[in-house]
XYZ file of C-alpha atoms in Angstrom:
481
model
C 52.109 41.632 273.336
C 56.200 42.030 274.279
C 56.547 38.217 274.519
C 53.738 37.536 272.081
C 56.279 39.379 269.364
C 59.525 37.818 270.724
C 57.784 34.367 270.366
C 57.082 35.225 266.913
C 60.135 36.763 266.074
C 62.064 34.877 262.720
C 59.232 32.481 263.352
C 59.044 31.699 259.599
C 63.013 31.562 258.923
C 65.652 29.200 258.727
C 67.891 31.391 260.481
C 71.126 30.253 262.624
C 68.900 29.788 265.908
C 67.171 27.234 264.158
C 70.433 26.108 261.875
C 72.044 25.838 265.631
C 69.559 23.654 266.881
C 68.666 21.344 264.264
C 72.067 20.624 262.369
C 74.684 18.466 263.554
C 77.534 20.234 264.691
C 80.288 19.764 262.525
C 77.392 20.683 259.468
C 76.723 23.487 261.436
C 80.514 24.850 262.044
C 81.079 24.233 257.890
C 77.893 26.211 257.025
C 79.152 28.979 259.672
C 82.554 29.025 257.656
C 80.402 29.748 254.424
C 78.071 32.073 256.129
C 80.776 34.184 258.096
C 84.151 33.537 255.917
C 82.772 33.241 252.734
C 84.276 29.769 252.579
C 83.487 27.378 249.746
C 80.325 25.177 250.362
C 80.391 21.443 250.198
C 77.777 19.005 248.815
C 77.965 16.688 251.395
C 76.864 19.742 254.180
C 73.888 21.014 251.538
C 72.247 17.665 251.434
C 72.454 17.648 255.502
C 71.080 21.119 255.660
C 68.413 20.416 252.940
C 67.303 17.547 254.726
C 66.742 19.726 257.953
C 65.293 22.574 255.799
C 62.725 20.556 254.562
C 61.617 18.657 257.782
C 61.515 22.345 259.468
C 59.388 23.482 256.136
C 56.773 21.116 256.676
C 56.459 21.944 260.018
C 55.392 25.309 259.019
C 53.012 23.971 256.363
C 55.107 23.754 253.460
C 54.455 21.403 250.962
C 56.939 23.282 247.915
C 60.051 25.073 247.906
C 60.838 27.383 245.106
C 64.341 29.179 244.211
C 63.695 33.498 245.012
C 65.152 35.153 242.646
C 65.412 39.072 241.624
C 65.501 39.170 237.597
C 65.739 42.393 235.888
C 61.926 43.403 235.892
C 62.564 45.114 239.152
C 60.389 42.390 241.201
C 60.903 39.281 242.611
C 60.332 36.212 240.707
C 58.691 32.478 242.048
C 58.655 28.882 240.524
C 57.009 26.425 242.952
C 58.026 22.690 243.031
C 56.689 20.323 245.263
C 58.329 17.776 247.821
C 55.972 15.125 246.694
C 57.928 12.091 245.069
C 55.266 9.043 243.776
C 56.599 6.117 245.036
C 56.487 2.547 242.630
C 53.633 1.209 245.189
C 50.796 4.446 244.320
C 52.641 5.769 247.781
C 54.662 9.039 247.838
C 57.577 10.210 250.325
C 58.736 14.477 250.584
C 62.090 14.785 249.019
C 64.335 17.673 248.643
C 68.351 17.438 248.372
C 71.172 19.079 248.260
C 71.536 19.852 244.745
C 68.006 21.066 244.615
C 68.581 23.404 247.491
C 71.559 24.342 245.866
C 70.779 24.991 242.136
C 67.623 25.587 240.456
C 66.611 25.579 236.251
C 64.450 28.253 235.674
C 63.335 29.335 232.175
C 65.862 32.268 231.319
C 64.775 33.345 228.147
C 61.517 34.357 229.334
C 63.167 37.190 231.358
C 64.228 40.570 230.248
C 68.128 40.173 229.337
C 69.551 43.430 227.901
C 69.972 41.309 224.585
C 72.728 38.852 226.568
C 70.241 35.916 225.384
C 68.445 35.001 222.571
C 64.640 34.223 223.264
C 65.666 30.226 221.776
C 68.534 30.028 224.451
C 66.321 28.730 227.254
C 68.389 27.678 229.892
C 69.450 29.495 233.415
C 70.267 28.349 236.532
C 69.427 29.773 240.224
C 72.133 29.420 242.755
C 71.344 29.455 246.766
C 72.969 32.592 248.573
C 73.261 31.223 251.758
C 74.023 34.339 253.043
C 70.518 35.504 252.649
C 67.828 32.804 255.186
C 65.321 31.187 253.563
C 61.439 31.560 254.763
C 58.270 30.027 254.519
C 55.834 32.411 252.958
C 52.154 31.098 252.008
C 53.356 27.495 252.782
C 56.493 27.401 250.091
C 59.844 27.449 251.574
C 61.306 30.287 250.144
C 65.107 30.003 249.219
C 67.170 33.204 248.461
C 69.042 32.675 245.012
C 71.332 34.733 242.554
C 70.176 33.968 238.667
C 72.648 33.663 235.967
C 72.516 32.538 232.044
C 73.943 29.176 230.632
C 76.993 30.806 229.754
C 77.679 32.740 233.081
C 76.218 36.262 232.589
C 74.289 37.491 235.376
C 70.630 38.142 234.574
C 69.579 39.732 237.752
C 69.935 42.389 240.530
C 71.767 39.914 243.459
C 74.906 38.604 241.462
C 76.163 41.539 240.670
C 75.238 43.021 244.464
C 77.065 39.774 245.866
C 80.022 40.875 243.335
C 80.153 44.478 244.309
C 80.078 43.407 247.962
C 82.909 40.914 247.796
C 84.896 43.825 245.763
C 84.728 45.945 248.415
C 85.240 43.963 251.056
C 88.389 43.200 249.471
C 89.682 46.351 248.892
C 88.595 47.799 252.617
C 90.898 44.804 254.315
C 93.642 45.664 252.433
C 93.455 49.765 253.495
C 92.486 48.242 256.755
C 95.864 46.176 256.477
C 97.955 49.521 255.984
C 96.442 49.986 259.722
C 97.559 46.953 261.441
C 94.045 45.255 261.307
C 93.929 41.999 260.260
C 89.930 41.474 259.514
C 88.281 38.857 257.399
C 85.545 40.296 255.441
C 83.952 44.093 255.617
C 80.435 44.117 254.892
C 78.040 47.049 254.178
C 75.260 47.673 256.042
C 71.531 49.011 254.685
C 68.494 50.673 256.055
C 66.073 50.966 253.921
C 63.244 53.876 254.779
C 60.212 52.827 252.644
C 57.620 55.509 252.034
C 54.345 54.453 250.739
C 50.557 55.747 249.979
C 47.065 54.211 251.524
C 44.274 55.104 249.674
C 40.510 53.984 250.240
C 39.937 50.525 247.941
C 37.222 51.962 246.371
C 38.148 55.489 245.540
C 41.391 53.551 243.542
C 38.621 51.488 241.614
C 37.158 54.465 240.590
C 40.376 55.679 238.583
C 41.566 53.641 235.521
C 44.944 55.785 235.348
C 45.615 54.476 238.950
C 44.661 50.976 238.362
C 47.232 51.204 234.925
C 49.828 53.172 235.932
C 50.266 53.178 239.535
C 49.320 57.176 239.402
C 47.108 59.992 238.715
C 47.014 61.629 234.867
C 45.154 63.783 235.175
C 41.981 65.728 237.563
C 41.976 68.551 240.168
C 44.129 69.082 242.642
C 43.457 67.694 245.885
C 41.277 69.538 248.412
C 43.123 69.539 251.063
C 47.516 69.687 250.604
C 49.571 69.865 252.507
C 49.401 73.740 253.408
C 49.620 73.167 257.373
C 51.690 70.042 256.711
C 49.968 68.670 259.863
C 49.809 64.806 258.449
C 53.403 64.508 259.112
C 54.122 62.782 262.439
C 50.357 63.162 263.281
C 48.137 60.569 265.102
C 47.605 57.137 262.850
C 43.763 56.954 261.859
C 42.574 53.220 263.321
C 42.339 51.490 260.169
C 45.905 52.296 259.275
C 46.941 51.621 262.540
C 45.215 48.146 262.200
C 46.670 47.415 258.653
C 50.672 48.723 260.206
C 50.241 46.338 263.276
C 49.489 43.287 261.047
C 51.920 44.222 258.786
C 54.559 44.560 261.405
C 53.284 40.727 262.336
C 54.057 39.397 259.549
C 57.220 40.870 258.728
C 58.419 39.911 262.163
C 57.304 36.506 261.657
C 60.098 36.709 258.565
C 62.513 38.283 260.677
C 62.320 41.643 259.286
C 63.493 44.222 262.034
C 60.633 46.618 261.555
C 61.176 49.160 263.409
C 59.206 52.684 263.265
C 56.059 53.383 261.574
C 54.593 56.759 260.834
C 52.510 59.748 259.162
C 54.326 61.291 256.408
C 53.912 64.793 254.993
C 51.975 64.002 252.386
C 47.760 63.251 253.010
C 47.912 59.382 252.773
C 50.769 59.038 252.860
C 53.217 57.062 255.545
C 56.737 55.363 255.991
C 58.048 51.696 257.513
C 61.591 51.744 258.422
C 63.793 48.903 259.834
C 66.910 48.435 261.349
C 69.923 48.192 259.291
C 71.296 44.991 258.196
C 73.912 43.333 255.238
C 73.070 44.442 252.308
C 72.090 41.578 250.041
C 69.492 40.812 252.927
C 68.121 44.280 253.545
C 67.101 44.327 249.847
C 65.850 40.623 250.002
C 63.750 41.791 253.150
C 62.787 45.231 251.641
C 61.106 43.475 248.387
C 59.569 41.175 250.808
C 57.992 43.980 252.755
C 56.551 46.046 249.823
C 55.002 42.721 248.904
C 53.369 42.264 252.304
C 52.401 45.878 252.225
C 50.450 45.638 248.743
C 49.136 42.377 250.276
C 48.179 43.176 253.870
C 45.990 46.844 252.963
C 43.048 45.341 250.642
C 42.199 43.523 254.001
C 41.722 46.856 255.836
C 40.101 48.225 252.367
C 42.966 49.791 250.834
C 45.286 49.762 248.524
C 48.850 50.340 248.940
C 50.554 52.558 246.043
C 54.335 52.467 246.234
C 54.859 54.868 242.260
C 57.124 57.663 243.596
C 54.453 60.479 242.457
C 51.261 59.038 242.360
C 49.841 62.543 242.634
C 51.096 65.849 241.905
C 51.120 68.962 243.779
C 52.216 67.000 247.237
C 55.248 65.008 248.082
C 55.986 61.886 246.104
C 57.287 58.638 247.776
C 61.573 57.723 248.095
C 63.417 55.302 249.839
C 66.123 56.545 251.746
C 69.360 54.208 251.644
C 71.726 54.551 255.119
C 74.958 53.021 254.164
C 77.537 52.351 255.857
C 80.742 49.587 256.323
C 81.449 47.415 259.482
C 84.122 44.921 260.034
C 82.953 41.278 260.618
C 83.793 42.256 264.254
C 80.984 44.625 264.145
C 83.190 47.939 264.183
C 81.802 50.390 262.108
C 84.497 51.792 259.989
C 81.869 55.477 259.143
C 82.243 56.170 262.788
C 83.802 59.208 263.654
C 84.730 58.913 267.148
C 84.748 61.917 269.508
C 87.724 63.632 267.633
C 87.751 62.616 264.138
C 90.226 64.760 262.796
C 92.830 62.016 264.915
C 90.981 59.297 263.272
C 92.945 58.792 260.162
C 91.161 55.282 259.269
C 87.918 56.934 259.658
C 89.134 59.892 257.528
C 90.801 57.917 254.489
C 87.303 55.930 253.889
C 85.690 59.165 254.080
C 88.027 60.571 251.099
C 87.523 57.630 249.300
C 83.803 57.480 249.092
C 83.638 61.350 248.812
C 86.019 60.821 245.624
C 84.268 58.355 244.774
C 80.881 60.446 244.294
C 82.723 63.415 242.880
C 84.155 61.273 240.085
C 80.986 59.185 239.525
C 77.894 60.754 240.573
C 76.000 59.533 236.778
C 76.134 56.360 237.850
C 74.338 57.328 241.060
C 72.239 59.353 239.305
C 71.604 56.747 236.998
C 70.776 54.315 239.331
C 68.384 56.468 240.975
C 66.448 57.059 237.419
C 62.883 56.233 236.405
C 59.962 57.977 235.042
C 58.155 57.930 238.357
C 61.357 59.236 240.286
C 62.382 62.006 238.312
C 58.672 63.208 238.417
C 59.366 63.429 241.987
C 63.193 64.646 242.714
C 63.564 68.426 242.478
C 60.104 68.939 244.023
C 57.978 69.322 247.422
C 60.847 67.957 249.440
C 62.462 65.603 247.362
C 66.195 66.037 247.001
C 67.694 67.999 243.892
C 68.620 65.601 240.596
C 72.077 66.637 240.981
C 74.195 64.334 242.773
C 75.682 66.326 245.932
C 77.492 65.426 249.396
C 76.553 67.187 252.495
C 78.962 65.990 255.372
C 78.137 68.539 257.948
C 79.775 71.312 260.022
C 82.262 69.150 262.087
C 83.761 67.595 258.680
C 83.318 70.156 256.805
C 85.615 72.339 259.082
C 88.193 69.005 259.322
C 88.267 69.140 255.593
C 88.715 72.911 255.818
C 91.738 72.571 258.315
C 93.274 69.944 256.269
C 92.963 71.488 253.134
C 94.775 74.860 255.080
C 97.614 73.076 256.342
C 96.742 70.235 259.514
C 93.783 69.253 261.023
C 94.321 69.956 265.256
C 90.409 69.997 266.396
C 86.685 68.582 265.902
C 83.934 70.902 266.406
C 82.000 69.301 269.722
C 78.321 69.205 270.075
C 78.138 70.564 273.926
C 74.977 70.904 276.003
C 71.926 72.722 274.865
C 69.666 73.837 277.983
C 65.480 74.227 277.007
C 65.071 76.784 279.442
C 62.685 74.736 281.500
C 63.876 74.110 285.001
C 62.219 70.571 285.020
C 63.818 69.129 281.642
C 67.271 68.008 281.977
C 69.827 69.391 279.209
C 70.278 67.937 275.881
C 72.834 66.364 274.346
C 73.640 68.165 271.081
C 75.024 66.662 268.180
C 77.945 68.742 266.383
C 76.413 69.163 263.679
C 72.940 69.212 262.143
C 71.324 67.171 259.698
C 70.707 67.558 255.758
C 66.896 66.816 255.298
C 66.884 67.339 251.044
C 70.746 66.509 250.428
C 71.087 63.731 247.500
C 73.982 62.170 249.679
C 73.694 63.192 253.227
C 76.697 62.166 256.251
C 74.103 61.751 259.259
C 76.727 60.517 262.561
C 78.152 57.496 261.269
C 76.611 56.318 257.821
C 75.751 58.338 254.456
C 72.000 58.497 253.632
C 71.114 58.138 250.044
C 67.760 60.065 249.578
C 67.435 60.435 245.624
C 66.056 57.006 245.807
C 62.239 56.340 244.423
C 59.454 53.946 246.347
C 59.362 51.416 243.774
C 62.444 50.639 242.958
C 64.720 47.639 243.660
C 67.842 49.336 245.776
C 70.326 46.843 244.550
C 71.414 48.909 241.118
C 72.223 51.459 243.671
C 74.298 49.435 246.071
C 75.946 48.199 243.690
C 77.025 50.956 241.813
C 78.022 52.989 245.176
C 79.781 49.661 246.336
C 81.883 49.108 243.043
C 82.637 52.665 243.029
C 84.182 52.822 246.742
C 86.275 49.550 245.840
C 87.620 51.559 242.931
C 88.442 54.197 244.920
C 90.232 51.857 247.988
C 91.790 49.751 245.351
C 93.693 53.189 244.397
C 94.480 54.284 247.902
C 95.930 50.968 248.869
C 97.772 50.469 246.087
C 99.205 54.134 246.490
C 99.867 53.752 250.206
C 101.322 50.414 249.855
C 103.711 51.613 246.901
């Protein structure tokens, strides 16, 4: 099965293995620029690479492409078009070119717009992140795209990610310039935790307000809660375990990092979490896996409910963001090192995202709002509605010393011993970890629990991104003044 899932591995993406082997070099050094630099992208290299794109696309089956986009309905959002091209002679050839890869003309009116468009002002465009890989899913080629209106205003969830992203990078190099560091870009980094409900097909066929709403209105409670809390951690029953191995398949065939799978406290109720990546393609990967999920479990005779409270009395559903910042040489700029009360880079983007939620935690709360959330925070687990910070004993007492004059030592973890002659000692950790804080530090990233199941985790990536760049924008310009 090991090589089985390394074979299959990105099997269905267009990713720079395959980018690598199929484009000619110099296309592939310009597209590295845009990919890695964030340098400008020429027509000339987007016809090469749609060429490839296609020819690799077919391979896999595909006989359309279509521009993936993210509008504001939360979702993500499909408009086939074929390769086919009729030739003069009844013949056809498969086409597909640069400027199709590159821009796409979807109908933008039809599309919730916060009033930026009337419903007569049709046009919008889609625009290729090539940041993001594109994927064949049920034989379309699948192209990652930002959506914007015919007079520039963004009408969905990725341009203004991509925006808040490129602020912050900004502002991080230039506090990372105070340092000595010369570095390119900064990007954040997202894990998503996604924590979802099976429940038996025909059992949710039975309830209208399921089928409607996504959750229960009404009825008993259930018979059995979650008084022992033994479902938590506790062996998979086989037709889960049947439905969590395909769906690990398939989202490793999209290059997903799916990594650990389990019970959650909740009867029914479970969790998929995968290993962090940028943050415009953790989101693009997390809406593709609560697809697969929803589309995987009627197989196994389920159906997958991903409302945050679909039933009350037991714990409700979240999504818990780990955020962090890394260099584009991979150092993680949230790591505290052994004595981090030396580590004055680490400790001034600490300040500034700590500041940063003191000053604006509505607009975290905000973006962690919805009926089906705020059914759930406050309750059976769920982190309080009021934004907080927990950071931990070790920074806690840094910030203490500081605040009392100079900081001169870091609490260590040490050695605990089991008292069993036969288990070796364990490492401890200096400080222990915040299970129902809104904004938990947790080693070297913050984890962002208030979030609900359901919801698209861009609003609140890019409000905690903007934010931070606020807050390094004013450091920066203070230290360099």
């Amino acid at each position: 099965m090991a090589a089985n899932v390394m074979e299959i591995y990105g099997s269905k993406v267009f990713n720079e293995h395959v980018m690598k082997e199929r484009l000619p070099s110099a296309t592939y050094k310009s597209l590295e620029r845009t990919l890695h630099k964030g340098a400008p992208l020429d027509i000339e290299v987007a016809n090469v690479v749609a060429s490839v794109m296609k020819r690799w696309a077919m391979e896999l089956g595909a006989t359309h492409y279509t521009h993936w986009f993210q509008p504001l309905t939360g979702i993500t959002s499909e408009k086939h078009d074929g390769f086919v091209s009729p030739q003069p002679d009844g013949t056809a050839i498969m086409e597909f070119s640069g400027k199709e890869l590159i821009k796409g003309e979807p109908d933008a009116s039809s599309f919730p717009s916060g009033g930026l468009r009337a419903t007569c002002e049709a046009r919008g465009y889609t625009a290729w992140d090539p940041t993001s890989y594109a994927f064949v899913k049920d034989d379309v080629l699948c192209i990652p795209t930002a959506f914007v209106s015919y007079t520039g205003e963004a009408l969905d969830k990725k341009t203004p990610l991509l925006r808040s992203m490129q602020a912050i990078s900004d502002q991080a190099c230039k506090v990372l310039k105070l340092f000595g560091k010369d570095v390119d870009y900064v990007s954040t980094t997202v894990g998503p935790e996604q924590e979802y409900f099976l429940v038996k097909k025909e059992d949710y066929e039975a309830r209208q307000d399921l089928i409607l709403t996504g959750r229960t209105l009404f009825g008993a409670p259930s018979a059995k809660g979650q008084e022992l809390e033994e479902h938590y951690f506790g062996v998979i029953r086989p037709e889960v375990s049947a439905f969590m191995k395909e769906l690990d398949e398939e989202l490793w065939k999209l290059g997903i990092p799916a990594k650990t799978k389990h019970n959650e406290v909740a009867p029914c109720q479970h969790e998929l979490a995968p290993i962090f990546d940028t943050t415009n393609v953790a989101i693009d990967h997390n809406l593709l896996t609560m697809e697969m999920m929803k589309k995987i479990a009627p197989k196994y005779g389920l159906v997958c409910l991903q409302h945050e409270k679909p039933f009350e009395g037991v714990n409700g559903s979240g999504k818990h963001v780990n955020w962090s910042l890394s260099t584009d040489d991979g150092q993680n700029l949230l790591d505290p090192g052994k004595t981090p009360h030396e580590n004055a880079q680490f400790l001034v983007f600490l300040c500034a995202i700590i500041k940063g939620v003191d000053e604006y935690p509505e607009l975290l709360r905000l973006s962690a709002a919805n009926p089906g959330n705020d059914h759930r925070l406050g309750s059976q687990e769920a982190p309080p509605a009021i934004i907080s910070i927990f950071l931990g004993d070790q920074l806690q007492d840094i910030f203490d010393q500081i605040e009392h004059g100079e900081a001169t030592s870091s609490l260590q973890g040490g050695r605990m011993r089991v008292g069993v002659n036969t288990l070796p000692a364990l490492k401890k950790d200096a400080t222990d970890r915040n299970r129902t804080s809104p904004f938990a530090f947790t080693g070297n990233k913050f984890e962002f629990r208030s979030l609900g199941s359901q919801l698209n985790i861009a609003c609140p990536n890019i409000m905690l991104n903007t934010i931070i760049a606020d807050e390094l924008e004013q450091f920066a310009d203070e230290l360099e003044g």
